[in-house]
Tab-separated table of C-alpha atoms and ligand atoms in Angstrom:
chain	number	residue	atom	x	y	z
A	1	UNK	CA	116.593	212.557	112.639
A	2	UNK	CA	118.443	212.392	109.348
A	3	UNK	CA	116.566	210.128	106.940
A	4	UNK	CA	118.843	207.360	105.640
A	5	UNK	CA	119.229	206.286	102.016
A	6	UNK	CA	121.209	203.089	101.618
A	7	UNK	CA	122.687	203.016	98.121
A	8	UNK	CA	125.504	200.593	98.921
A	9	UNK	CA	126.194	197.223	97.256
A	10	UNK	CA	125.283	195.296	100.407
A	11	UNK	CA	123.593	195.560	102.723
A	12	UNK	CA	120.777	196.981	100.609
A	13	UNK	CA	117.486	198.523	101.775
A	14	UNK	CA	114.801	196.175	103.103
A	15	UNK	CA	111.195	196.657	101.889
A	16	UNK	CA	108.823	197.379	104.809
A	17	UNK	CA	106.724	194.238	104.103
A	18	UNK	CA	109.876	192.160	104.485
A	19	UNK	CA	111.144	194.003	107.584
A	20	UNK	CA	107.775	193.515	109.306
A	21	UNK	CA	108.106	189.741	108.976
A	22	UNK	CA	111.314	189.959	110.979
A	23	UNK	CA	109.337	191.467	113.852
A	24	UNK	CA	106.913	188.524	114.185
A	25	UNK	CA	107.227	186.168	117.176
A	26	UNK	CA	109.754	183.473	116.406
A	27	UNK	CA	108.554	179.942	115.636
A	28	UNK	CA	110.373	176.684	116.353
A	29	UNK	CA	112.350	175.222	113.479
A	30	UNK	CA	111.439	171.560	114.033
A	31	UNK	CA	107.756	172.084	113.238
A	32	UNK	CA	105.444	171.498	110.296
A	33	UNK	CA	104.970	175.261	110.091
A	34	UNK	CA	108.664	175.930	109.565
A	35	UNK	CA	109.088	172.930	107.227
A	36	UNK	CA	106.330	174.282	104.998
A	37	UNK	CA	108.085	177.660	104.781
A	38	UNK	CA	111.445	176.035	104.106
A	39	UNK	CA	109.952	173.826	101.389
A	40	UNK	CA	108.332	176.851	99.808
A	41	UNK	CA	111.480	178.994	99.718
A	42	UNK	CA	113.627	176.106	98.483
A	43	UNK	CA	111.322	175.631	95.474
A	44	UNK	CA	111.125	179.348	94.696
A	45	UNK	CA	114.899	179.803	94.951
A	46	UNK	CA	115.223	177.426	91.988
A	47	UNK	CA	113.246	179.906	89.905
A	48	UNK	CA	115.457	182.802	90.994
A	49	UNK	CA	118.672	180.834	90.341
A	50	UNK	CA	117.150	179.437	87.116
A	51	UNK	CA	118.057	175.866	87.973
A	52	UNK	CA	116.328	172.524	88.399
A	53	UNK	CA	118.808	171.538	91.132
A	54	UNK	CA	118.233	171.945	94.869
A	55	UNK	CA	119.323	175.085	96.681
A	56	UNK	CA	120.687	174.775	100.208
A	57	UNK	CA	120.235	177.615	102.686
A	58	UNK	CA	123.030	178.131	105.191
A	59	UNK	CA	123.545	180.605	108.045
A	60	UNK	CA	126.702	182.584	107.231
A	61	UNK	CA	127.938	185.571	105.251
A	62	UNK	CA	129.064	185.418	101.628
A	63	UNK	CA	132.609	184.499	102.504
A	64	UNK	CA	131.273	181.575	104.542
A	65	UNK	CA	129.422	180.088	101.599
A	66	UNK	CA	132.478	180.651	99.367
A	67	UNK	CA	134.429	178.597	101.888
A	68	UNK	CA	131.630	176.013	101.881
A	69	UNK	CA	132.057	175.592	98.121
A	70	UNK	CA	135.822	175.192	98.418
A	71	UNK	CA	135.833	172.700	101.304
A	72	UNK	CA	133.160	170.477	99.773
A	73	UNK	CA	134.588	170.289	96.264
A	74	UNK	CA	138.316	169.981	96.814
A	75	UNK	CA	141.139	168.074	98.479
A	76	UNK	CA	144.548	169.418	99.567
A	77	UNK	CA	146.932	169.627	96.569
A	78	UNK	CA	144.082	169.670	94.048
A	79	UNK	CA	144.684	172.172	91.271
A	80	UNK	CA	142.110	174.866	90.519
A	81	UNK	CA	141.844	177.842	88.210
A	82	UNK	CA	140.701	181.171	89.638
A	83	UNK	CA	139.749	183.898	87.177
A	84	UNK	CA	139.790	187.092	89.219
A	85	UNK	CA	139.231	190.711	88.278
A	86	UNK	CA	138.994	192.253	91.732
A	87	UNK	CA	138.784	191.836	95.475
A	88	UNK	CA	136.073	189.180	95.514
A	89	UNK	CA	137.747	187.094	92.820
A	90	UNK	CA	140.931	187.250	94.889
A	91	UNK	CA	138.985	185.939	97.871
A	92	UNK	CA	138.563	182.572	96.085
A	93	UNK	CA	142.373	182.442	95.949
A	94	UNK	CA	142.818	183.271	99.651
A	95	UNK	CA	140.259	180.720	100.830
A	96	UNK	CA	141.670	177.942	98.632
A	97	UNK	CA	145.226	178.735	99.725
A	98	UNK	CA	144.182	178.359	103.352
A	99	UNK	CA	143.244	174.725	102.591
A	100	UNK	CA	146.418	173.819	100.730
A	101	UNK	CA	144.824	173.836	97.283
A	102	UNK	CA	147.136	174.628	94.348
A	103	UNK	CA	146.066	177.645	92.372
A	104	UNK	CA	146.529	178.684	88.781
A	105	UNK	CA	145.264	182.222	88.573
A	106	UNK	CA	144.214	184.615	85.874
A	107	UNK	CA	144.449	188.055	87.434
A	108	UNK	CA	142.842	190.749	85.386
A	109	UNK	CA	143.570	194.419	85.957
A	110	UNK	CA	140.860	195.966	88.163
A	111	UNK	CA	138.118	197.578	86.102
A	112	UNK	CA	138.510	195.009	83.309
A	113	UNK	CA	136.666	191.719	82.787
A	114	UNK	CA	137.845	188.129	82.592
A	115	UNK	CA	138.533	187.099	78.984
A	116	UNK	CA	136.867	183.698	78.372
A	117	UNK	CA	139.616	182.808	75.876
A	118	UNK	CA	142.187	183.176	78.638
A	119	UNK	CA	140.223	180.647	80.677
A	120	UNK	CA	140.227	178.314	77.680
A	121	UNK	CA	143.986	178.708	77.273
A	122	UNK	CA	144.676	178.076	80.978
A	123	UNK	CA	142.529	174.933	80.909
A	124	UNK	CA	144.426	173.616	77.873
A	125	UNK	CA	147.795	174.276	79.529
A	126	UNK	CA	146.786	172.812	82.900
A	127	UNK	CA	144.922	169.584	82.328
A	128	UNK	CA	144.628	168.655	86.012
A	129	UNK	CA	142.371	171.568	86.909
A	130	UNK	CA	139.479	170.234	89.021
A	131	UNK	CA	137.450	173.429	89.193
A	132	UNK	CA	137.255	176.952	87.802
A	133	UNK	CA	136.179	179.737	90.163
A	134	UNK	CA	135.037	183.193	89.143
A	135	UNK	CA	132.611	186.014	89.952
A	136	UNK	CA	129.429	187.105	88.150
A	137	UNK	CA	129.519	190.744	89.235
A	138	UNK	CA	132.864	191.841	90.687
A	139	UNK	CA	131.400	194.215	93.254
A	140	UNK	CA	134.736	195.861	94.047
A	141	UNK	CA	134.977	197.250	90.501
A	142	UNK	CA	131.446	197.067	89.091
A	143	UNK	CA	132.197	194.837	86.102
A	144	UNK	CA	130.113	191.887	84.949
A	145	UNK	CA	131.863	188.797	83.628
A	146	UNK	CA	130.735	186.780	80.623
A	147	UNK	CA	129.629	183.719	82.598
A	148	UNK	CA	127.759	182.240	79.638
A	149	UNK	CA	130.925	182.043	77.490
A	150	UNK	CA	133.131	180.835	80.333
A	151	UNK	CA	130.502	178.209	81.220
A	152	UNK	CA	130.512	176.891	77.679
A	153	UNK	CA	134.305	176.516	77.772
A	154	UNK	CA	134.485	174.865	81.196
A	155	UNK	CA	131.590	172.496	80.477
A	156	UNK	CA	133.590	170.955	77.620
A	157	UNK	CA	136.254	169.826	80.141
A	158	UNK	CA	136.232	167.637	83.253
A	159	UNK	CA	136.471	170.690	85.500
A	160	UNK	CA	133.457	172.063	87.305
A	161	UNK	CA	132.519	175.745	87.132
A	162	UNK	CA	131.828	177.686	90.360
A	163	UNK	CA	130.360	181.181	90.276
A	164	UNK	CA	130.129	183.761	93.051
A	165	UNK	CA	126.824	185.388	92.104
A	166	UNK	CA	126.457	187.137	95.459
A	167	UNK	CA	125.907	190.696	94.259
A	168	UNK	CA	124.733	189.795	90.762
A	169	UNK	CA	121.886	187.399	91.385
A	170	UNK	CA	118.313	188.746	91.147
A	171	UNK	CA	119.321	192.067	89.494
A	172	UNK	CA	121.745	190.924	86.805
A	173	UNK	CA	120.543	188.434	84.199
A	174	UNK	CA	121.864	185.022	85.204
A	175	UNK	CA	120.851	181.478	84.221
A	176	UNK	CA	122.521	178.735	86.243
A	177	UNK	CA	121.583	175.690	84.156
A	178	UNK	CA	121.541	177.279	80.716
A	179	UNK	CA	124.921	178.947	81.271
A	180	UNK	CA	126.385	175.703	82.650
A	181	UNK	CA	127.385	176.918	86.091
A	182	UNK	CA	127.913	173.843	88.304
A	183	UNK	CA	128.112	175.623	91.639
A	184	UNK	CA	126.447	178.963	92.330
A	185	UNK	CA	126.450	180.855	95.605
A	186	UNK	CA	124.547	183.891	96.827
A	187	UNK	CA	123.567	185.699	100.047
A	188	UNK	CA	120.638	187.566	101.532
A	189	UNK	CA	121.938	191.128	101.824
A	190	UNK	CA	122.162	192.195	98.166
A	191	UNK	CA	119.564	191.573	95.446
A	192	UNK	CA	117.402	189.561	97.838
A	193	UNK	CA	116.621	192.730	99.873
A	194	UNK	CA	117.132	191.052	103.256
A	195	UNK	CA	119.345	191.577	106.278
A	196	UNK	CA	122.762	189.875	106.127
A	197	UNK	CA	123.130	186.377	107.550
A	198	UNK	CA	121.695	183.904	105.023
A	199	UNK	CA	123.602	182.228	102.224
A	200	UNK	CA	122.611	179.896	99.394
A	201	UNK	CA	124.429	177.260	97.393
A	202	UNK	CA	123.396	174.996	94.520
A	203	UNK	CA	125.329	172.149	92.884
A	204	UNK	CA	124.978	170.267	89.601
A	205	UNK	CA	125.349	166.461	89.322
A	206	UNK	CA	128.851	167.035	87.951
A	207	UNK	CA	129.752	169.024	91.087
A	208	UNK	CA	128.256	166.374	93.415
A	209	UNK	CA	130.695	163.846	91.937
A	210	UNK	CA	133.557	166.058	93.085
A	211	UNK	CA	131.966	166.331	96.532
A	212	UNK	CA	132.233	162.527	96.828
A	213	UNK	CA	136.025	162.652	96.457
A	214	UNK	CA	136.689	165.777	98.565
A	215	UNK	CA	139.125	165.250	101.439
A	216	UNK	CA	139.234	168.680	103.062
A	217	UNK	CA	137.947	168.262	106.656
A	218	UNK	CA	134.643	170.010	107.470
A	219	UNK	CA	131.712	169.760	109.826
A	220	UNK	CA	129.244	172.688	109.927
A	221	UNK	CA	129.762	173.322	106.224
A	222	UNK	CA	129.572	169.643	105.164
A	223	UNK	CA	127.044	169.902	102.348
A	224	UNK	CA	126.078	166.224	102.632
A	225	UNK	CA	124.466	167.080	105.981
A	226	UNK	CA	122.218	169.508	104.095
A	227	UNK	CA	121.563	167.181	101.162
A	228	UNK	CA	120.252	164.369	103.310
A	229	UNK	CA	117.470	166.437	104.851
A	230	UNK	CA	114.158	167.398	103.316
A	231	UNK	CA	112.565	170.693	104.269
A	232	UNK	CA	114.892	171.289	107.189
A	233	UNK	CA	118.403	172.481	107.937
A	234	UNK	CA	120.889	170.344	109.893
A	235	UNK	CA	121.459	173.047	112.523
A	236	UNK	CA	119.303	175.834	113.970
A	237	UNK	CA	118.553	178.143	111.032
A	238	UNK	CA	118.076	181.923	111.327
A	239	UNK	CA	114.310	181.399	111.486
A	240	UNK	CA	113.379	185.088	111.266
A	241	UNK	CA	115.524	185.620	108.182
A	242	UNK	CA	113.967	182.624	106.464
A	243	UNK	CA	110.458	183.841	107.296
A	244	UNK	CA	111.305	187.260	105.839
A	245	UNK	CA	112.968	185.611	102.830
A	246	UNK	CA	109.613	184.065	101.989
A	247	UNK	CA	108.158	187.582	101.768
A	248	UNK	CA	111.083	188.906	99.703
A	249	UNK	CA	110.719	185.990	97.289
A	250	UNK	CA	107.001	186.767	97.003
A	251	UNK	CA	107.886	190.297	95.855
A	252	UNK	CA	110.444	188.961	93.353
A	253	UNK	CA	107.993	186.419	91.941
A	254	UNK	CA	105.199	188.974	91.621
A	255	UNK	CA	107.463	191.274	89.665
A	256	UNK	CA	109.026	188.385	87.690
A	257	UNK	CA	112.766	188.024	87.387
A	258	UNK	CA	112.997	189.216	83.761
A	259	UNK	CA	111.342	192.497	84.751
A	260	UNK	CA	113.784	192.985	87.623
A	261	UNK	CA	116.715	192.425	85.235
A	262	UNK	CA	115.208	195.005	82.945
A	263	UNK	CA	114.615	197.556	85.724
A	264	UNK	CA	118.237	197.215	86.834
A	265	UNK	CA	119.379	197.782	83.241
A	266	UNK	CA	117.389	201.009	83.129
A	267	UNK	CA	118.783	202.215	86.476
A	268	UNK	CA	122.330	201.308	85.395
A	269	UNK	CA	122.021	203.266	82.150
A	270	UNK	CA	120.737	206.271	84.059
A	271	UNK	CA	123.470	206.018	86.711
A	272	UNK	CA	126.178	205.839	84.061
A	273	UNK	CA	124.732	208.886	82.332
A	274	UNK	CA	124.655	210.669	85.697
A	275	UNK	CA	128.314	209.920	86.448
A	276	UNK	CA	129.403	211.057	83.012
A	277	UNK	CA	127.391	214.264	83.342
A	278	UNK	CA	129.390	214.939	86.521
A	279	UNK	CA	132.544	214.657	84.432
A	280	UNK	CA	133.504	211.357	86.085
A	281	UNK	CA	134.977	208.533	84.038
A	282	UNK	CA	133.290	205.153	84.389
A	283	UNK	CA	135.584	202.594	86.032
A	284	UNK	CA	134.160	199.350	84.641
A	285	UNK	CA	135.148	198.214	81.168
A	286	UNK	CA	131.967	196.166	80.934
A	287	UNK	CA	129.674	197.708	83.552
A	288	UNK	CA	127.175	195.515	85.379
A	289	UNK	CA	123.526	196.443	85.925
A	290	UNK	CA	123.511	196.337	89.728
A	291	UNK	CA	126.031	199.008	90.668
A	292	UNK	CA	127.888	201.848	88.949
A	293	UNK	CA	131.501	202.720	89.653
A	294	UNK	CA	133.244	205.912	88.610
A	295	UNK	CA	136.717	207.361	89.040
A	296	UNK	CA	136.907	210.434	91.259
A	297	UNK	CA	139.759	212.940	91.551
A	298	UNK	CA	142.716	211.608	93.549
A	299	UNK	CA	142.142	211.104	97.268
A	300	UNK	CA	138.631	212.454	97.657
A	301	UNK	CA	136.772	209.122	97.376
A	302	UNK	CA	136.426	208.616	101.084
A	303	UNK	CA	135.629	212.258	101.711
A	304	UNK	CA	132.756	212.045	99.236
A	305	UNK	CA	131.367	208.920	100.894
A	306	UNK	CA	131.687	210.363	104.433
A	307	UNK	CA	130.231	213.780	103.568
A	308	UNK	CA	127.280	212.268	101.709
A	309	UNK	CA	126.424	210.065	104.672
A	310	UNK	CA	126.954	212.678	107.354
A	311	UNK	CA	125.297	215.619	105.680
A	312	UNK	CA	122.549	214.031	103.613
A	313	UNK	CA	122.079	210.518	105.063
A	314	UNK	CA	122.987	209.035	101.665
A	315	UNK	CA	125.284	206.012	101.780
A	316	UNK	CA	127.294	205.009	98.734
A	317	UNK	CA	130.561	203.038	98.749
A	318	UNK	CA	134.176	203.871	98.062
A	319	UNK	CA	136.742	201.579	96.463
A	320	UNK	CA	138.649	198.512	97.669
A	321	UNK	CA	142.399	197.919	97.785
A	322	UNK	CA	144.494	200.272	95.675
A	323	UNK	CA	141.296	201.963	94.501
A	324	UNK	CA	140.072	202.732	98.029
A	325	UNK	CA	140.094	206.494	97.639
A	326	UNK	CA	139.922	206.684	93.859
A	327	UNK	CA	136.472	205.405	92.927
A	328	UNK	CA	132.920	205.615	94.203
A	329	UNK	CA	130.371	202.838	93.825
A	330	UNK	CA	126.669	203.629	93.614
A	331	UNK	CA	124.389	200.635	94.039
A	332	UNK	CA	121.059	200.096	92.297
A	333	UNK	CA	120.303	196.502	93.239
A	334	UNK	CA	117.357	195.232	95.269
A	335	UNK	CA	114.890	197.706	96.728
A	336	UNK	CA	116.383	200.767	95.039
A	337	UNK	CA	114.107	202.614	92.637
A	338	UNK	CA	114.154	205.507	90.178
A	339	UNK	CA	113.371	208.099	92.858
A	340	UNK	CA	116.279	206.861	95.009
A	341	UNK	CA	118.611	207.318	92.062
A	342	UNK	CA	117.533	210.954	91.712
A	343	UNK	CA	118.057	211.604	95.427
A	344	UNK	CA	121.486	209.976	95.261
A	345	UNK	CA	122.690	211.931	92.268
A	346	UNK	CA	121.294	215.224	93.483
A	347	UNK	CA	123.147	214.859	96.793
A	348	UNK	CA	126.311	213.564	95.125
A	349	UNK	CA	126.289	216.617	92.902
A	350	UNK	CA	126.017	218.930	95.915
A	351	UNK	CA	128.818	217.149	97.778
A	352	UNK	CA	131.190	217.287	94.796
A	353	UNK	CA	130.412	220.970	94.511
A	354	UNK	CA	131.068	221.470	98.233
A	355	UNK	CA	134.377	219.654	97.878
A	356	UNK	CA	135.471	222.197	95.318
A	357	UNK	CA	134.853	220.461	92.003
A	358	UNK	CA	133.389	222.641	89.304
A	359	UNK	CA	129.948	221.118	88.913
A	360	UNK	CA	127.091	222.504	86.894
A	361	UNK	CA	124.177	222.065	89.279
A	362	UNK	CA	121.375	219.859	88.044
A	363	UNK	CA	123.330	218.475	85.123
A	364	UNK	CA	123.661	214.915	86.394
A	365	UNK	CA	120.083	214.868	87.656
A	366	UNK	CA	118.934	216.004	84.196
A	367	UNK	CA	120.990	213.234	82.584
A	368	UNK	CA	119.510	210.657	84.963
A	369	UNK	CA	115.980	211.921	84.264
A	370	UNK	CA	116.606	211.787	80.542
A	371	UNK	CA	117.441	208.079	80.715
A	372	UNK	CA	114.665	207.234	83.162
A	373	UNK	CA	112.078	208.902	80.945
A	374	UNK	CA	113.037	206.614	78.051
A	375	UNK	CA	111.752	203.620	80.027
B	1	PLP	C1	129.281	191.098	99.064
B	1	PLP	C2	130.048	190.103	98.316
B	1	PLP	C3	130.645	189.012	98.955
B	1	PLP	C4	130.376	188.799	100.400
B	1	PLP	O1	130.985	188.838	101.393
B	1	PLP	P1	130.514	188.844	102.915
B	1	PLP	O2	131.254	187.720	103.513
B	1	PLP	O3	129.008	188.622	102.938
B	1	PLP	O4	130.923	190.162	103.437
B	1	PLP	C5	131.310	188.072	98.192
B	1	PLP	N1	131.402	188.216	96.858
B	1	PLP	C6	130.841	189.251	96.210
B	1	PLP	C7	130.955	189.353	94.738
B	1	PLP	C8	130.157	190.226	96.930
B	1	PLP	O5	129.590	191.264	96.302
């Protein structure tokens, strides 16, 4: 009976219009009807990614499409640069290692961002680097990286630039072509407001050249199988998810992407004000617009998350790795609105109070309201 509020950085809430599409009778995927839908979403995804290049839709989670990027671009013993500032950046390292790729890594302290000048330095010192991998929004810490500056640096070299935009895309301003990202990946369960299970990848001409020389074995994830088809996928696609994606894209297009970026900025400002009003220090050095992370007193992170969910039906996230119990992460990407933010902060305030922190009731909600009213 407890009403659920999903304020986690994936999965995110699904708008009712989108969820209803998932309930429709399934159609066959080798039909004109499905091809028309697939053609439609493939065109519209270009607008959301801000690219002129094709977007390929694949059935897998985010990690799957990260692996797809690695296996299609590289060969064993190739050298790559990974600029990581958290758990998801580190995942590029783990995947590449599994395929025998040599890694030069820039590992930034969690909570901080990748310094573009460090990328420049690493590229100068290691002239064989084939590709640079990084993350738009590092969801494990809540920072946003300066993709535009890194893109400018990488584009002046022979290396290609691959960006994990999984949690950032849609909510956080991002321009694939203008910012010179050669490979961009995303999934359905974050800013796209869909159930998990769909992933997207786009490649520039420069990246396709690398695909031609890649020697890592692959089959399901062989991107050439996707490239050679028009308005169809090589294997059975998650038809229902693609049908509901069409509806989610309709909502995004109606609102326009610039307005969504702006809404997320407003929510992020309010969430940061709310955290600070609770006496919590913000974790991210350069905070993103799609989630807000804050440091909580030692060892109560998980207790906060569990109590909020159990008692009030409000789901937020704790930390990853060493920060598991030390931070909380409050998402405001996708179908999360001003009213949800107020519910979240009001309940968070009560839980912190119940856990023994000295909290002035209503203070964070007032701070959130203050920011929201400026919009
Ligand atoms: C959520 C997320 C992933 C995805 O991983 P899954 O395999 O879908 O669990 C990858 N990178 C980032 C930055 C993410 O936020």
